[in-house]
mmCIF file of C-alpha atoms and ligand atoms in Angstrom:
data_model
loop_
_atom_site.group_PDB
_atom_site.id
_atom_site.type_symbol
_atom_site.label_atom_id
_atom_site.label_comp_id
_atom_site.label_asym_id
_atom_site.label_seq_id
_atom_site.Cartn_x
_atom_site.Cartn_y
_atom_site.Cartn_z
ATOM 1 C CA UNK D 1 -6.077 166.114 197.078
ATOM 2 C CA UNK D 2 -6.196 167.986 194.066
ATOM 3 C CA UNK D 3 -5.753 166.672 190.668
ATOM 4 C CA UNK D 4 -3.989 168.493 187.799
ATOM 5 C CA UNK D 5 -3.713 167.021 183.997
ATOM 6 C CA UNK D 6 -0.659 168.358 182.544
ATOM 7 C CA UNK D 7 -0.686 168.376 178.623
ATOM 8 C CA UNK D 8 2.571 168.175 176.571
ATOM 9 C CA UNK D 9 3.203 170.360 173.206
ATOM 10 C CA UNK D 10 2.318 167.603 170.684
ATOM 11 C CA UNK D 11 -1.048 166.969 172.345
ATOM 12 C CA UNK D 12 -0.127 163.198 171.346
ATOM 13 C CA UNK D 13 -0.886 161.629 174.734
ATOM 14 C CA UNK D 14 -3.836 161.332 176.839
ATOM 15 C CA UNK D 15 -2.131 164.324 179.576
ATOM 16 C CA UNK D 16 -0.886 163.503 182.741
ATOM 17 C CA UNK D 17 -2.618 163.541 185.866
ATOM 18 C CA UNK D 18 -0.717 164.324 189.100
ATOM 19 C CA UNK D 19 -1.980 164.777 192.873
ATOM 20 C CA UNK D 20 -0.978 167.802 194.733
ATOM 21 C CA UNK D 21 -1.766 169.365 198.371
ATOM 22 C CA UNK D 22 -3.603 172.456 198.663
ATOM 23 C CA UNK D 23 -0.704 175.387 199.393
ATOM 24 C CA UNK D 24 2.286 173.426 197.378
ATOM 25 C CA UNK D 25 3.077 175.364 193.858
ATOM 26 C CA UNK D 26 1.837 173.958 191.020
ATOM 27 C CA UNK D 27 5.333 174.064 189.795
ATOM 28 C CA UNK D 28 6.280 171.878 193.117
ATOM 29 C CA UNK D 29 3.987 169.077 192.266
ATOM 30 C CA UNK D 30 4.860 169.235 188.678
ATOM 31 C CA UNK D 31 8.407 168.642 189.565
ATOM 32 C CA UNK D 32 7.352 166.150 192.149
ATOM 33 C CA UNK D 33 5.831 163.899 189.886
ATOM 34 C CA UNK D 34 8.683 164.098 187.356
ATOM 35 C CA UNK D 35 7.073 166.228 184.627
ATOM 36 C CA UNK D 36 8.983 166.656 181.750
ATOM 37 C CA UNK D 37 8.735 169.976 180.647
ATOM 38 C CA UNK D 38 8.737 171.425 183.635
ATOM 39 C CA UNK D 39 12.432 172.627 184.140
ATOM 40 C CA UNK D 40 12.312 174.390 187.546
ATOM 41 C CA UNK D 41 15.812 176.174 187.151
ATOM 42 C CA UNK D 42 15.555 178.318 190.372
ATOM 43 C CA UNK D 43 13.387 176.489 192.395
ATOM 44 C CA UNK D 44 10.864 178.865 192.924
ATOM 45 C CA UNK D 45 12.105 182.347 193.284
ATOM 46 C CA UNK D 46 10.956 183.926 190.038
ATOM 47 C CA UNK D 47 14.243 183.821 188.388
ATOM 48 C CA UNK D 48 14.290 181.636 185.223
ATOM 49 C CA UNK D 49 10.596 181.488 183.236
ATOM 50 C CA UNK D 50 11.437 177.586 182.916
ATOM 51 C CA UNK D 51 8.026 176.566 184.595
ATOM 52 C CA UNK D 52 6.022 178.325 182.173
ATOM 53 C CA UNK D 53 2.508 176.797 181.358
ATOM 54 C CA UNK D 54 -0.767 177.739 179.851
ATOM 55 C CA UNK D 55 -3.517 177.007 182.114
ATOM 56 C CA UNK D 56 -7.077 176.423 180.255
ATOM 57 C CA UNK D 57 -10.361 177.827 181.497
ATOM 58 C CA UNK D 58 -11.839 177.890 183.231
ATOM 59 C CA UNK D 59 -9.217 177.610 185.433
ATOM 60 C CA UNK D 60 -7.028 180.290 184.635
ATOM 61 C CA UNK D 61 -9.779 182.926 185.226
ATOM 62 C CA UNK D 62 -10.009 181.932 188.464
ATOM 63 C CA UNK D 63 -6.843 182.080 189.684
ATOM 64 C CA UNK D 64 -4.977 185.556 191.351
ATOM 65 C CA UNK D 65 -4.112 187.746 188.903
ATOM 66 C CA UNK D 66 -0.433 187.663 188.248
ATOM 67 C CA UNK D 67 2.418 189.977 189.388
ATOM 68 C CA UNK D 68 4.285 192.722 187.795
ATOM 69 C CA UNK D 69 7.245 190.008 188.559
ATOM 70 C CA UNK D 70 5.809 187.332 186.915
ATOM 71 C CA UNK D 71 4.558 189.265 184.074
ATOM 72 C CA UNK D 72 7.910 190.615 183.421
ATOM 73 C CA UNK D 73 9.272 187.193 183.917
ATOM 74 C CA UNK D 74 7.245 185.548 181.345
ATOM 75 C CA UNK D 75 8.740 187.840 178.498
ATOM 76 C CA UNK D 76 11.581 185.727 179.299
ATOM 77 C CA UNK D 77 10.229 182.032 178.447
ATOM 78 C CA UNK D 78 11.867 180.372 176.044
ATOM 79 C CA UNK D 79 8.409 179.615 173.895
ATOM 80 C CA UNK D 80 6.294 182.841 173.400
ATOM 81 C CA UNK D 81 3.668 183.506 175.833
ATOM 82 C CA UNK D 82 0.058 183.080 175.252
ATOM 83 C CA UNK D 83 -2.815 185.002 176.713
ATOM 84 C CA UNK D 84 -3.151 182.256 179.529
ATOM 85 C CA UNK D 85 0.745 181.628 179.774
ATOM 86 C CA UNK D 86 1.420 181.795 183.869
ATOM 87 C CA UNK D 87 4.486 180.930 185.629
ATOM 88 C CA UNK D 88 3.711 177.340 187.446
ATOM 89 C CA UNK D 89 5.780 178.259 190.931
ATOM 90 C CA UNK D 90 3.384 181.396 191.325
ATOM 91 C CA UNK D 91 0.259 179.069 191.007
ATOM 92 C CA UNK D 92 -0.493 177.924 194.613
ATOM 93 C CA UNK D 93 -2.996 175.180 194.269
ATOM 94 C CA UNK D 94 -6.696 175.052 196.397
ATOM 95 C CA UNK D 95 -9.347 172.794 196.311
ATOM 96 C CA UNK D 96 -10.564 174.770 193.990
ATOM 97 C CA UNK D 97 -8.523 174.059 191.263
ATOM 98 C CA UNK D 98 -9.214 170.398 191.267
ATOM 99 C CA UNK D 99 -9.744 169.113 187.898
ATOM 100 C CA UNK D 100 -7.290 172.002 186.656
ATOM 101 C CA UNK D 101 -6.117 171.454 182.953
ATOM 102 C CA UNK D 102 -2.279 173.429 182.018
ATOM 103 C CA UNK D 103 -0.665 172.962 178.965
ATOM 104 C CA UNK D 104 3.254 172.628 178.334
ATOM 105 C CA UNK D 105 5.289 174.927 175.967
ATOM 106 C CA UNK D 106 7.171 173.454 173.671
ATOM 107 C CA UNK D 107 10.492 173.773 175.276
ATOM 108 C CA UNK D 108 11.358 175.948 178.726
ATOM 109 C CA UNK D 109 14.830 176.742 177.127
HETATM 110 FE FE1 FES P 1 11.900 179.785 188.122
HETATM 111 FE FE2 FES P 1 9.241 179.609 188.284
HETATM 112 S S1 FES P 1 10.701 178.119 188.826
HETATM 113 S S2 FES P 1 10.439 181.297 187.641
#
């Protein structure tokens, strides 16, 4: 399994950690686990910007580099996007990103 901590805005809890298979979407297993801030709107297809996270290193250096969809998806989040800002439905998760750190914008709309 792979484990993800999931931080909200305020940085006033501890995180969240959730559990995910290897090949589900980061999104997927955010979603799964019933994480707010994590909106989802269309599922998936690269529609909507409302699974926008930041993922810290040095995980995000590792992973694929992004689209030109996703990139020109992003402009459309509802918070500003950061240097590490990805789209969470476009992150498919491997072993290798056990231990993987994101953190939530403040809202997705
Ligand atoms: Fe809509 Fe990721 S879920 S773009």
């Amino acid at each position: 399994m792979i484990r993800i901590t999931l931080f909200n805005h305020a940085q006033d809890t501890p995180g969240t950690t959730i559990e995910a298979k290897p090949g589900h979407s980061l999104m997927k297993a955010a979603v799964s686990a019933d994480i707010e801030g994590v909106a989802a709107d269309c599922g998936g297809t690269l529609t909507c910007a409302t699974c926008h996270v930041m993922v810290r290193e040095p995980w995000l250096s590792q992973l694929p580099a992004m689209s030109d969809d996703e990139d020109g998806m992003l402009d459309f989040a509802a918070c500003t996007r950061q240097a590490n800002s990805r789209l969470s439905c476009q992150i498919t998760l491997t072993e290798a990103m056990d231990g993987m750190q994101v953190d939530l914008p403040a809202s997705q709309y």
